[in-house]
Amino acid sequence: MNDFKKLKEILAQNKAELNDLYKNLDNKFLNKALKLTNLSGTKSEKIALLRRIVDLKADPLENELKKLGKNADEIIQIKEKMYDFVRKIYEKRHFKLIQRVKDEKILDEFYTAVLVLMHECGLVLNAWQIKWDRHILQDINIKFDKKFKDFTKANEYFLKHEIFMRDENGQKADRVYGAVQKNGKKYEMKAYGVVFKNEVKKLAKVFDKHIKILKNLAQNKNHKSYINYFKCLKNAFCEEKNDKVIPSWQKAEIAWMKVRGEIQPGHPLEYYEDAYTHAVALEWDIRLAGGSEVDEIKFKQNIKESYAKICDEIGVKNENMNAQVQKNVDRTQLYVSVPMIYYAAELNGLFSAQVVPNDESVSAKCGKKIFAFVDHVYANTKARPFMKLSKEIFEQDFLDFEREILFTKPQIWKKVYEISTIGHEFGHILFIDKDTENSMNKGGEFKFIEEYKATSGGLINFFLHEDEKYKLPVFGELIARAVGLIAWMKVDEVRAYYCEGLIHLSLLFASGVLSFDDEKLKVNFSLESYEKFKVLALQNYKNLALHYSQKKDAGEFLAKFCEKNGVTYLPKDAKTREFVEYFYSRYEAIGNEIDESDEWAKWQKRANAL
């Protein structure tokens, strides 16, 4: 007997304990973190540390360290110390959770053994993560920063010297499960099993031990799907021959797509951290799925109708792409989930939602899985204190509108999440063919328009299937999101989302929704301005869809809205740029300062009264 309901309740309690740390700026975790980092303990420093501990966000801490004048080496050292600190907190919490599951027999023996396997592998990956970060991000990529003028030059070099991995057809893959090593003056791509030999050996030993246990406990076909998946995953990690690495991981992901049910393991899937070679990050977790209120059948039907309508209006007749998109939507497994246990790269930030696999060859065979963490995100958003920056930037009426939904209308908030966030994940599927990313990524900027394409896909799906009562809530969420993404201007691994924000902001300014004068942002928040924005957003999405269908270089579309500015981008539109530069300067100055008024307490009181 598996009591998934009780397990979900325990996870909610555990998350509430962490979120409650925001209510006490003198808790034991904070005091230890302050001592470890040698910070003085100002409120903004404490909030930055709490964001690192509770929300697993590293960028607020990095911003605070820059304000203090710390140099690059000092920042890296402090960030590593905090990763290790956070890692130990969560290792203990995950161990206690698994022990409780065992003691109270919340899950059967097989699923409990899956948790133990994931946890013990996670401990190995937690230690490996530090070496992964040092080798790929702090060593090789810093050398590449100095060596190459831009991503185009880097890609030309990588192609010439074959610094990549090949897919099952012998073509250049859009990702690698490996890292670059320098051999004299020569750079070479090597598999994880070669570069991190000791870590992979430790991981393989844990896999072998627990796969034997699972074999003895397996009772049905579903159980055997986990065992096959873990076997394939172990083989993929251990593969040392470059030409066999991608096929090994594809085999693992095909096996993973057959793992159904509430206990959903996650493995290395995304590669946002590594801008150069797209080394897949060391993600590792279990998500507990179940309890969805989303009408999945209707949502999929709407998405397919929206896609067909846009294709018809722009004259796209790519039969292979259209067939793949339709199949991928139909075969997508939607899991409304709660993060359960998580390790390695995920201790630097969890997902709000995810659509995977990214490997389109796998998806062409098996479809995709979408994970949506609605309750987790909702609890986090309610728990965080209000920030001084929001109070300074937005007018009070706009803030009150957003907060009333968050604190007093949870069903509307969750519906907006469904429309925007789950819509975003389905939006990734649209206009994607097997070779789309490789074809469009010559300049290394594909991801920088793909996140905009995803969010816009969800938004356009709403425009074409509107519900009057959600128009302004969806509109408000988009405005707040676009502005908030400016904070990621100088964060490499999330630059794709920052660029997404710049495109949204450019359209919001062009449609008259936003205006900026005398250091004041004005939001024309009305149904009339919603309609004006909708016209521009629909046309821009059609332009983007045509760009994708023709597989043009992503940089050509990005250049309509953004231009390079050092390592990052700025909007081309003068007013949008003025606001972005102003917002970011204020973020650097006060990004971790809390709103000292009684607003947060007032809204908490209103929520508790319901």
Coordinates of C-alpha atoms in Angstrom, one line a residue:
M1 CA 0.0 0.0 0.0
N2 CA 1.4 3.4 -1.1
D3 CA 0.0 6.3 0.8
F4 CA 0.9 9.1 -1.7
K5 CA -1.6 11.5 -0.1
K6 CA 0.1 11.3 3.3
L7 CA 3.5 11.7 1.6
K8 CA 2.3 14.8 -0.2
E9 CA 1.1 16.2 3.2
I10 CA 4.5 15.5 4.7
L11 CA 6.3 17.3 1.9
A12 CA 4.0 20.3 2.3
Q13 CA 4.8 20.4 6.0
N14 CA 8.6 20.1 5.3
K15 CA 8.4 23.0 2.7
A16 CA 6.4 25.1 5.2
E17 CA 9.2 24.6 7.8
L18 CA 11.7 26.0 5.3
N19 CA 9.5 28.9 4.2
D20 CA 9.0 29.9 7.8
L21 CA 12.7 30.8 8.1
Y22 CA 11.7 34.0 6.4
K23 CA 9.7 34.9 9.5
N24 CA 12.8 34.8 11.7
L25 CA 15.9 36.6 10.7
D26 CA 17.8 35.2 13.7
N27 CA 17.4 31.5 13.0
K28 CA 20.2 28.9 13.5
F29 CA 20.7 28.3 9.7
L30 CA 21.2 32.1 9.1
N31 CA 23.6 32.5 12.0
K32 CA 25.7 29.6 10.8
A33 CA 25.7 30.9 7.2
L34 CA 26.7 34.4 8.4
K35 CA 29.6 32.9 10.3
L36 CA 30.6 30.8 7.3
T37 CA 30.6 33.6 4.8
N38 CA 32.0 36.2 7.3
L39 CA 29.1 38.7 6.5
S40 CA 28.1 41.3 8.9
G41 CA 24.4 40.4 9.1
T42 CA 22.6 43.3 7.5
K43 CA 19.0 42.6 6.6
S44 CA 19.8 42.4 2.9
E45 CA 22.6 40.0 3.5
K46 CA 20.3 37.8 5.6
I47 CA 17.6 37.8 2.8
A48 CA 20.3 36.9 0.3
L49 CA 21.4 34.0 2.4
L50 CA 17.8 32.8 3.0
R51 CA 17.2 32.9 -0.7
R52 CA 20.2 30.6 -1.0
I53 CA 19.0 28.2 1.7
V54 CA 15.2 28.3 1.2
D55 CA 14.8 29.0 -2.5
L56 CA 18.2 27.6 -3.6
K57 CA 18.9 30.8 -5.5
A58 CA 22.5 31.8 -5.8
D59 CA 22.2 35.1 -7.7
P60 CA 20.8 37.2 -4.8
L61 CA 23.9 36.2 -2.8
E62 CA 26.2 36.9 -5.7
N63 CA 24.7 40.4 -6.1
E64 CA 25.2 41.1 -2.4
L65 CA 28.8 40.0 -2.6
K66 CA 29.4 42.3 -5.6
K67 CA 27.9 45.2 -3.6
L68 CA 30.5 44.5 -0.9
G69 CA 33.3 44.8 -3.4
K70 CA 34.3 41.1 -3.4
N71 CA 36.4 40.1 -6.3
A72 CA 35.6 37.1 -8.6
D73 CA 37.8 34.6 -6.7
E74 CA 36.3 35.6 -3.4
I75 CA 32.7 35.3 -4.8
I76 CA 33.5 31.8 -6.1
Q77 CA 34.9 30.7 -2.8
I78 CA 31.9 32.0 -0.8
K79 CA 29.4 30.5 -3.3
E80 CA 31.2 27.1 -3.0
K81 CA 31.1 27.3 0.8
M82 CA 27.3 28.0 0.6
Y83 CA 26.7 25.2 -1.8
D84 CA 28.4 22.8 0.6
F85 CA 26.4 24.3 3.5
V86 CA 23.1 24.0 1.7
R87 CA 24.0 20.5 0.5
K88 CA 24.5 19.3 4.0
I89 CA 21.2 20.8 5.1
Y90 CA 19.3 19.0 2.4
E91 CA 21.1 15.8 2.7
K92 CA 20.0 15.6 6.3
R93 CA 16.4 16.6 5.4
H94 CA 16.2 14.0 2.6
F95 CA 17.6 11.3 4.8
K96 CA 15.1 12.0 7.6
L97 CA 12.2 12.0 5.1
I98 CA 13.3 8.6 3.7
Q99 CA 13.7 7.3 7.3
R100 CA 10.2 8.4 8.1
V101 CA 8.8 6.8 4.9
K102 CA 10.5 3.5 6.1
D103 CA 9.4 3.8 9.7
E104 CA 5.8 4.6 9.0
K105 CA 5.6 2.3 5.9
I106 CA 4.2 5.1 3.8
L107 CA 5.5 3.4 0.6
D108 CA 5.9 -0.2 -0.3
E109 CA 9.3 -1.9 -0.2
F110 CA 10.0 -1.4 -3.9
Y111 CA 9.3 2.4 -4.0
T112 CA 11.2 2.8 -0.7
A113 CA 14.2 1.1 -2.3
V114 CA 13.9 3.5 -5.3
L115 CA 14.1 6.4 -2.8
V116 CA 17.2 4.9 -1.2
L117 CA 18.9 4.4 -4.6
M118 CA 18.2 8.0 -5.6
H119 CA 19.4 9.3 -2.3
E120 CA 22.7 7.4 -2.3
C121 CA 23.3 8.3 -5.9
G122 CA 22.4 11.9 -5.0
L123 CA 25.1 12.0 -2.4
V124 CA 27.7 11.0 -5.0
L125 CA 26.4 13.6 -7.4
N126 CA 26.4 16.3 -4.7
A127 CA 30.1 15.9 -4.3
W128 CA 30.7 15.6 -8.0
Q129 CA 28.8 18.9 -8.6
I130 CA 31.6 21.0 -7.1
K131 CA 34.2 19.4 -9.4
W132 CA 31.8 19.7 -12.4
D133 CA 31.3 23.5 -11.7
R134 CA 35.1 24.1 -11.2
H135 CA 36.1 22.2 -14.3
I136 CA 33.5 23.3 -16.8
L137 CA 32.4 26.8 -15.6
Q138 CA 35.3 28.1 -13.6
D139 CA 38.2 26.7 -15.7
I140 CA 37.4 25.7 -19.3
N141 CA 34.6 28.3 -19.9
I142 CA 36.6 31.1 -18.5
K143 CA 39.4 30.1 -20.9
F144 CA 36.9 30.2 -23.7
D145 CA 35.6 33.6 -22.6
K146 CA 39.2 34.9 -23.2
K147 CA 39.8 32.9 -26.4
F148 CA 36.7 33.7 -28.4
K149 CA 35.1 37.0 -29.4
D150 CA 31.6 35.6 -29.5
F151 CA 29.7 32.3 -29.7
T152 CA 29.8 32.2 -33.5
K153 CA 33.7 32.2 -33.4
A154 CA 33.5 29.5 -30.6
N155 CA 31.2 27.3 -32.7
E156 CA 33.4 27.6 -35.7
Y157 CA 36.4 26.5 -33.7
F158 CA 34.4 23.6 -32.1
L159 CA 33.2 22.4 -35.5
K160 CA 36.7 22.6 -37.0
H161 CA 38.3 20.7 -34.1
E162 CA 35.3 18.4 -33.5
I163 CA 34.8 19.5 -30.0
F164 CA 31.3 18.0 -29.7
M165 CA 29.5 14.6 -29.6
R166 CA 27.7 12.9 -32.4
D167 CA 24.2 11.6 -32.3
E168 CA 23.0 8.1 -33.4
N169 CA 23.2 9.3 -37.1
G170 CA 26.8 10.5 -36.8
Q171 CA 25.7 14.2 -36.8
K172 CA 26.8 16.8 -34.3
A173 CA 24.6 16.6 -31.3
D174 CA 23.1 19.7 -29.7
R175 CA 24.3 18.6 -26.2
V176 CA 27.2 16.7 -24.6
Y177 CA 27.4 14.4 -21.6
G178 CA 31.1 15.3 -21.1
A179 CA 33.6 18.1 -20.7
V180 CA 36.4 19.7 -22.6
Q181 CA 40.0 18.8 -21.5
K182 CA 43.1 20.7 -22.6
N183 CA 45.9 18.5 -23.9
G184 CA 48.8 20.8 -24.4
K185 CA 47.5 23.5 -26.7
K186 CA 44.7 21.2 -28.0
Y187 CA 41.1 21.1 -26.6
E188 CA 39.3 17.8 -26.7
M189 CA 35.8 16.6 -25.8
K190 CA 35.8 13.7 -23.4
A191 CA 32.9 11.8 -21.8
Y192 CA 31.9 12.2 -18.2
G193 CA 33.2 8.7 -17.6
V194 CA 36.7 9.8 -18.7
V195 CA 36.8 13.4 -17.2
F196 CA 35.2 12.4 -13.9
K197 CA 36.3 8.8 -13.7
N198 CA 36.4 8.4 -9.9
E199 CA 33.0 10.0 -9.5
V200 CA 31.4 7.8 -12.2
K201 CA 33.0 4.7 -10.6
K202 CA 31.4 5.6 -7.2
L203 CA 28.1 6.2 -8.9
A204 CA 28.2 2.9 -10.8
K205 CA 28.9 1.0 -7.5
V206 CA 25.8 2.5 -5.9
F207 CA 23.7 1.7 -9.0
D208 CA 24.9 -1.9 -9.0
K209 CA 24.2 -2.4 -5.3
H210 CA 20.7 -1.0 -5.4
I211 CA 19.6 -2.5 -8.8
K212 CA 20.2 -5.9 -7.2
I213 CA 17.9 -5.0 -4.3
L214 CA 15.2 -3.7 -6.7
K215 CA 15.4 -6.9 -8.7
N216 CA 14.6 -8.9 -5.6
L217 CA 11.6 -6.7 -4.8
A218 CA 10.1 -6.2 -8.3
Q219 CA 6.6 -7.7 -8.6
N220 CA 5.2 -6.2 -11.8
K221 CA 5.9 -4.6 -15.2
N222 CA 5.9 -1.1 -13.8
H223 CA 8.6 -2.1 -11.2
K224 CA 10.7 -3.6 -14.0
S225 CA 10.5 -0.3 -16.0
Y226 CA 12.4 1.4 -13.1
I227 CA 15.0 -1.3 -13.1
N228 CA 15.6 -1.1 -16.8
Y229 CA 15.8 2.7 -16.6
F230 CA 18.4 2.6 -13.8
K231 CA 20.4 0.0 -15.7
C232 CA 20.4 2.2 -18.9
L233 CA 21.2 5.3 -16.8
K234 CA 24.2 3.6 -15.2
N235 CA 25.5 2.5 -18.6
A236 CA 25.1 6.0 -19.9
F237 CA 27.1 7.6 -17.1
C238 CA 29.8 4.9 -17.5
E239 CA 30.2 5.2 -21.3
E240 CA 33.6 6.4 -22.3
K241 CA 33.6 6.4 -26.1
N242 CA 32.5 9.7 -27.5
D243 CA 30.5 8.2 -30.4
K244 CA 28.5 6.0 -28.1
V245 CA 27.7 8.5 -25.3
I246 CA 24.6 10.2 -27.0
P247 CA 23.1 6.9 -28.1
S248 CA 23.6 5.6 -24.5
W249 CA 21.8 8.5 -23.0
Q250 CA 19.0 8.3 -25.6
K251 CA 18.5 4.7 -24.6
A252 CA 18.2 5.8 -21.0
E253 CA 15.7 8.5 -21.8
I254 CA 13.6 6.0 -23.9
A255 CA 13.6 3.7 -20.8
W256 CA 12.7 6.7 -18.6
M257 CA 9.7 7.6 -20.8
K258 CA 8.2 4.2 -19.9
V259 CA 8.5 4.9 -16.1
R260 CA 4.9 5.9 -15.1
G261 CA 3.2 6.5 -11.9
E262 CA 3.5 8.9 -8.9
I263 CA 7.2 8.4 -8.1
Q264 CA 9.0 10.1 -11.0
P265 CA 12.8 10.2 -10.9
G266 CA 14.6 12.9 -12.8
H267 CA 18.2 12.8 -14.2
P268 CA 20.6 15.0 -16.3
L269 CA 18.4 16.6 -18.9
E270 CA 19.1 20.4 -19.2
Y271 CA 22.2 22.3 -20.2
Y272 CA 21.6 26.0 -19.5
E273 CA 24.7 26.4 -17.3
D274 CA 27.2 25.7 -20.1
A275 CA 26.8 28.2 -22.9
Y276 CA 29.7 26.8 -25.0
T277 CA 29.4 23.0 -25.4
H278 CA 26.0 22.4 -23.8
A279 CA 27.3 20.0 -21.1
V280 CA 24.2 18.5 -19.5
A281 CA 24.0 19.5 -15.8
L282 CA 24.0 17.0 -12.9
E283 CA 20.3 17.2 -12.2
W284 CA 19.0 14.4 -9.8
D285 CA 15.7 14.3 -8.0
I286 CA 12.4 12.6 -7.4
R287 CA 9.1 14.3 -8.1
L288 CA 5.9 13.1 -6.4
A289 CA 3.1 13.4 -9.0
G290 CA -0.7 13.3 -8.6
G291 CA -3.7 15.4 -7.7
S292 CA -3.9 17.4 -10.9
E293 CA -6.9 19.7 -11.5
V294 CA -5.8 20.4 -15.1
D295 CA -8.1 19.1 -17.9
E296 CA -5.2 17.6 -19.8
I297 CA -7.3 16.3 -22.7
K298 CA -8.9 19.8 -23.3
F299 CA -5.5 21.6 -22.8
K300 CA -3.9 19.4 -25.4
Q301 CA -6.7 19.9 -27.9
N302 CA -6.5 23.6 -27.5
I303 CA -2.8 23.6 -28.0
K304 CA -3.1 21.6 -31.2
E305 CA -5.9 23.9 -32.5
S306 CA -3.7 26.9 -31.8
Y307 CA -0.8 25.4 -33.5
A308 CA -2.8 24.5 -36.6
K309 CA -4.4 28.0 -36.7
I310 CA -1.0 29.7 -36.6
C311 CA 0.4 27.3 -39.3
D312 CA -2.5 28.1 -41.5
E313 CA -2.2 31.8 -41.1
I314 CA 1.5 31.9 -41.9
G315 CA 1.3 29.2 -44.6
V316 CA 3.5 26.6 -43.0
K317 CA 3.2 23.2 -44.8
N318 CA 6.2 21.3 -43.3
E319 CA 4.5 17.9 -43.0
N320 CA 7.3 16.2 -41.0
M321 CA 7.4 19.0 -38.4
N322 CA 3.6 19.2 -38.2
A323 CA 3.3 15.5 -37.7
Q324 CA 6.0 15.5 -35.0
V325 CA 4.4 18.4 -33.1
Q326 CA 1.0 16.8 -33.2
K327 CA 2.4 13.5 -32.0
N328 CA 4.5 15.1 -29.3
V329 CA 1.5 17.0 -27.9
D330 CA -0.7 13.8 -28.0
R331 CA 1.9 11.6 -26.3
T332 CA 3.0 14.2 -23.7
Q333 CA 2.6 12.9 -20.1
L334 CA 1.6 15.7 -17.8
Y335 CA 2.6 15.3 -14.2
V336 CA 1.5 18.0 -11.7
S337 CA 4.1 17.3 -9.1
V338 CA 5.8 18.2 -5.8
P339 CA 9.7 18.2 -5.5
M340 CA 10.5 15.4 -3.1
I341 CA 14.3 14.9 -2.9
Y342 CA 16.8 16.7 -5.0
Y343 CA 20.6 16.9 -5.4
A344 CA 23.6 18.4 -7.2
A345 CA 22.7 21.0 -9.8
E346 CA 19.2 21.3 -8.4
L347 CA 20.7 22.7 -5.2
N348 CA 21.4 25.7 -7.3
G349 CA 17.7 26.1 -8.2
L350 CA 14.6 24.0 -8.7
F351 CA 12.2 24.1 -11.7
S352 CA 8.9 25.9 -11.7
A353 CA 8.0 23.5 -14.5
Q354 CA 9.8 21.4 -17.1
V355 CA 9.2 19.7 -20.5
V356 CA 11.7 16.9 -21.3
P357 CA 13.5 15.1 -23.0
N358 CA 15.1 17.9 -25.0
D359 CA 16.5 15.2 -27.3
E360 CA 14.1 15.5 -30.3
S361 CA 15.1 12.0 -31.6
V362 CA 13.9 10.5 -28.3
S363 CA 10.7 12.7 -28.4
A364 CA 10.0 11.6 -32.0
K365 CA 9.8 8.0 -30.7
C366 CA 8.3 8.6 -27.2
G367 CA 6.9 12.1 -26.8
K368 CA 7.6 14.1 -23.7
K369 CA 6.9 14.5 -20.0
I370 CA 5.8 17.8 -18.6
F371 CA 6.3 18.4 -14.9
A372 CA 4.4 21.3 -13.2
F373 CA 5.1 22.2 -9.6
V374 CA 2.1 24.4 -8.9
D375 CA 1.6 23.9 -5.2
H376 CA 5.4 24.2 -4.5
V377 CA 5.6 27.5 -6.5
Y378 CA 2.5 28.8 -4.9
A379 CA 3.7 28.1 -1.3
N380 CA 7.1 29.7 -2.1
T381 CA 5.6 32.8 -3.7
K382 CA 3.3 33.4 -0.7
A383 CA 6.1 32.8 1.9
R384 CA 8.6 35.3 0.5
P385 CA 8.7 38.7 2.0
F386 CA 7.8 41.7 -0.1
M387 CA 10.8 43.5 -1.6
K388 CA 11.6 47.1 -1.5
L389 CA 12.4 47.0 -5.2
S390 CA 8.9 46.0 -6.2
K391 CA 7.4 48.8 -4.0
E392 CA 9.7 51.3 -5.7
I393 CA 9.1 50.2 -9.3
F394 CA 5.4 49.3 -9.4
E395 CA 2.4 51.5 -8.6
Q396 CA 0.5 50.3 -5.5
D397 CA -2.7 49.5 -7.5
F398 CA -0.8 47.0 -9.7
L399 CA 0.8 45.4 -6.7
D400 CA -2.5 45.1 -4.9
F401 CA -4.1 43.5 -7.9
E402 CA -1.4 40.8 -8.0
R403 CA -1.4 40.3 -4.2
E404 CA -5.1 39.9 -4.0
I405 CA -5.0 37.0 -6.4
L406 CA -2.0 35.4 -4.6
F407 CA -3.3 35.7 -1.1
T408 CA -7.1 35.5 -1.5
K409 CA -7.9 33.8 -4.8
P410 CA -5.7 30.7 -5.0
Q411 CA -7.8 29.1 -7.6
I412 CA -7.3 32.0 -10.0
W413 CA -3.6 32.0 -9.2
K414 CA -3.3 28.3 -10.0
K415 CA -5.4 28.8 -13.2
V416 CA -3.0 31.5 -14.3
Y417 CA -0.1 29.1 -13.6
E418 CA -1.8 26.5 -15.8
I419 CA -2.3 29.0 -18.6
S420 CA 1.2 30.6 -18.5
T421 CA 3.5 28.0 -17.0
I422 CA 2.1 24.7 -18.3
G423 CA 1.3 26.6 -21.5
H424 CA 5.0 27.6 -21.6
E425 CA 6.1 24.0 -21.5
F426 CA 3.7 22.9 -24.2
G427 CA 4.9 26.0 -26.1
H428 CA 8.4 24.5 -26.3
I429 CA 7.0 21.6 -28.4
L430 CA 5.6 23.8 -31.1
F431 CA 7.4 24.5 -34.4
I432 CA 10.2 22.0 -33.4
D433 CA 11.6 19.5 -35.9
K434 CA 14.4 16.9 -35.3
D435 CA 17.1 19.3 -36.5
T436 CA 15.6 22.6 -35.5
E437 CA 18.0 23.5 -32.7
N438 CA 21.2 22.5 -34.5
S439 CA 20.1 24.4 -37.6
M440 CA 19.1 27.6 -35.7
N441 CA 22.0 27.6 -33.2
K442 CA 25.0 28.5 -35.4
G443 CA 25.6 31.6 -33.3
G444 CA 24.8 29.9 -30.0
E445 CA 21.7 32.0 -29.4
F446 CA 18.9 29.4 -29.9
K447 CA 17.9 29.2 -26.2
F448 CA 17.8 33.0 -26.1
I449 CA 14.7 33.0 -28.3
E450 CA 13.4 29.6 -27.4
E451 CA 12.2 30.6 -23.9
Y452 CA 10.3 33.5 -25.4
K453 CA 8.8 31.2 -28.0
A454 CA 7.7 28.9 -25.2
T455 CA 6.0 31.6 -23.1
S456 CA 4.4 33.2 -26.1
G457 CA 3.1 29.8 -27.3
G458 CA 1.2 29.4 -24.0
L459 CA 0.1 33.0 -24.2
I460 CA -1.1 32.7 -27.8
N461 CA -3.0 29.5 -26.8
F462 CA -4.8 31.6 -24.2
F463 CA -5.5 34.4 -26.8
L464 CA -7.1 31.9 -29.1
H465 CA -9.2 30.3 -26.3
E466 CA -9.9 33.2 -24.0
D467 CA -11.8 33.2 -20.8
E468 CA -12.9 36.8 -19.8
K469 CA -12.2 36.4 -16.1
Y470 CA -8.6 35.4 -16.6
K471 CA -7.6 38.1 -19.1
L472 CA -6.2 40.6 -16.6
P473 CA -4.7 38.0 -14.2
V474 CA -2.8 36.5 -17.1
F475 CA -1.8 39.9 -18.3
G476 CA -0.6 41.0 -14.9
E477 CA 1.5 37.9 -14.4
L478 CA 3.2 38.5 -17.8
I479 CA 4.0 42.1 -16.9
A480 CA 5.4 41.2 -13.5
R481 CA 7.4 38.3 -15.0
A482 CA 8.9 40.4 -17.8
V483 CA 10.1 43.1 -15.3
G484 CA 11.4 40.6 -12.8
L485 CA 13.5 38.8 -15.4
I486 CA 15.7 41.9 -15.7
A487 CA 17.4 40.8 -12.5
W488 CA 19.0 38.0 -14.4
M489 CA 20.9 40.3 -16.8
K490 CA 24.3 39.0 -15.7
V491 CA 23.5 35.5 -14.7
D492 CA 24.9 33.2 -17.4
E493 CA 22.8 30.1 -16.8
V494 CA 19.4 31.9 -17.0
R495 CA 20.3 34.5 -19.7
A496 CA 17.7 32.8 -22.0
Y497 CA 15.0 33.9 -19.6
Y498 CA 16.5 37.4 -19.4
C499 CA 16.4 37.7 -23.2
E500 CA 12.8 36.4 -23.1
G501 CA 12.0 39.3 -20.7
L502 CA 13.6 41.8 -23.0
I503 CA 11.4 40.8 -25.9
H504 CA 8.2 40.9 -23.8
L505 CA 9.2 44.3 -22.4
S506 CA 9.9 45.7 -25.9
L507 CA 6.3 44.7 -27.0
L508 CA 4.8 46.1 -23.7
F509 CA 6.5 49.4 -24.3
A510 CA 5.6 49.4 -28.0
S511 CA 1.9 48.8 -27.3
G512 CA 1.7 51.5 -24.7
V513 CA 1.2 49.2 -21.7
L514 CA 4.4 50.4 -20.1
S515 CA 5.9 53.8 -20.1
F516 CA 8.9 55.1 -18.1
D517 CA 9.6 58.7 -17.2
D518 CA 11.5 60.4 -14.3
E519 CA 12.4 57.1 -12.8
K520 CA 8.8 56.0 -12.6
L521 CA 7.3 53.0 -14.4
K522 CA 3.6 53.5 -15.4
V523 CA 1.5 50.5 -16.1
N524 CA -1.6 51.1 -18.3
F525 CA -3.4 48.0 -16.8
S526 CA -6.7 47.7 -18.5
L527 CA -8.6 45.5 -20.9
E528 CA -8.0 48.1 -23.6
S529 CA -4.2 47.9 -23.2
Y530 CA -4.5 44.1 -23.0
E531 CA -6.1 44.1 -26.5
K532 CA -3.4 46.4 -27.9
F533 CA -0.7 44.1 -26.5
K534 CA -2.4 41.0 -27.8
V535 CA -2.3 42.4 -31.4
L536 CA 1.5 42.9 -31.3
A537 CA 2.1 39.7 -29.4
L538 CA 0.1 37.6 -32.0
Q539 CA 1.9 39.2 -34.9
N540 CA 5.3 38.7 -33.3
Y541 CA 4.6 35.1 -32.6
K542 CA 3.6 34.5 -36.2
N543 CA 6.9 36.1 -37.3
L544 CA 8.8 33.9 -34.9
A545 CA 6.9 30.7 -36.0
L546 CA 7.8 31.5 -39.6
H547 CA 11.4 32.0 -38.5
Y548 CA 11.4 28.5 -36.8
S549 CA 9.7 26.8 -39.7
Q550 CA 12.4 28.2 -42.0
K551 CA 15.0 27.2 -39.5
K552 CA 16.8 30.6 -39.7
D553 CA 19.6 31.4 -37.3
A554 CA 18.1 32.4 -33.9
G555 CA 20.3 35.4 -33.7
E556 CA 18.5 37.1 -36.6
F557 CA 15.3 37.1 -34.7
L558 CA 16.9 38.2 -31.4
A559 CA 18.6 41.1 -33.2
K560 CA 15.2 42.6 -33.9
F561 CA 14.9 43.4 -30.2
C562 CA 18.3 43.1 -28.5
E563 CA 21.9 43.9 -29.1
K564 CA 25.0 42.5 -27.5
N565 CA 26.4 44.5 -24.6
G566 CA 29.5 42.8 -23.3
V567 CA 28.6 39.4 -22.0
T568 CA 24.9 40.2 -22.0
Y569 CA 22.2 42.0 -24.1
L570 CA 20.2 45.2 -23.9
P571 CA 17.0 46.2 -25.7
K572 CA 17.3 48.1 -29.0
D573 CA 14.2 50.3 -28.2
A574 CA 15.5 53.4 -26.4
K575 CA 12.7 53.6 -23.8
T576 CA 12.8 49.9 -23.0
R577 CA 16.5 50.1 -22.7
E578 CA 16.3 53.1 -20.4
F579 CA 14.0 51.2 -18.1
V580 CA 16.0 48.0 -18.1
E581 CA 19.2 49.8 -17.2
Y582 CA 17.4 51.7 -14.5
F583 CA 15.8 48.6 -13.0
Y584 CA 19.0 46.7 -13.0
S585 CA 20.9 49.5 -11.3
R586 CA 18.3 49.5 -8.6
Y587 CA 18.4 45.7 -8.4
E588 CA 22.2 45.9 -7.8
A589 CA 21.7 48.6 -5.2
I590 CA 18.6 47.3 -3.2
G591 CA 17.7 43.9 -4.7
N592 CA 17.8 42.1 -1.4
E593 CA 16.2 44.8 0.7
I594 CA 12.8 44.0 2.1
D595 CA 9.7 46.3 2.1
E596 CA 9.7 47.5 5.7
S597 CA 6.0 48.6 5.6
D598 CA 3.2 46.5 7.1
E599 CA 2.0 45.4 3.6
W600 CA 3.3 41.8 3.9
A601 CA 1.7 41.3 7.3
K602 CA -1.5 42.8 6.1
W603 CA -1.8 40.4 3.2
Q604 CA -0.8 37.4 5.4
K605 CA -3.6 38.4 7.8
R606 CA -6.1 38.5 5.0
A607 CA -5.0 35.1 3.7
N608 CA -5.3 33.6 7.2
A609 CA -8.8 35.0 7.6
L610 CA -10.2 33.1 4.7

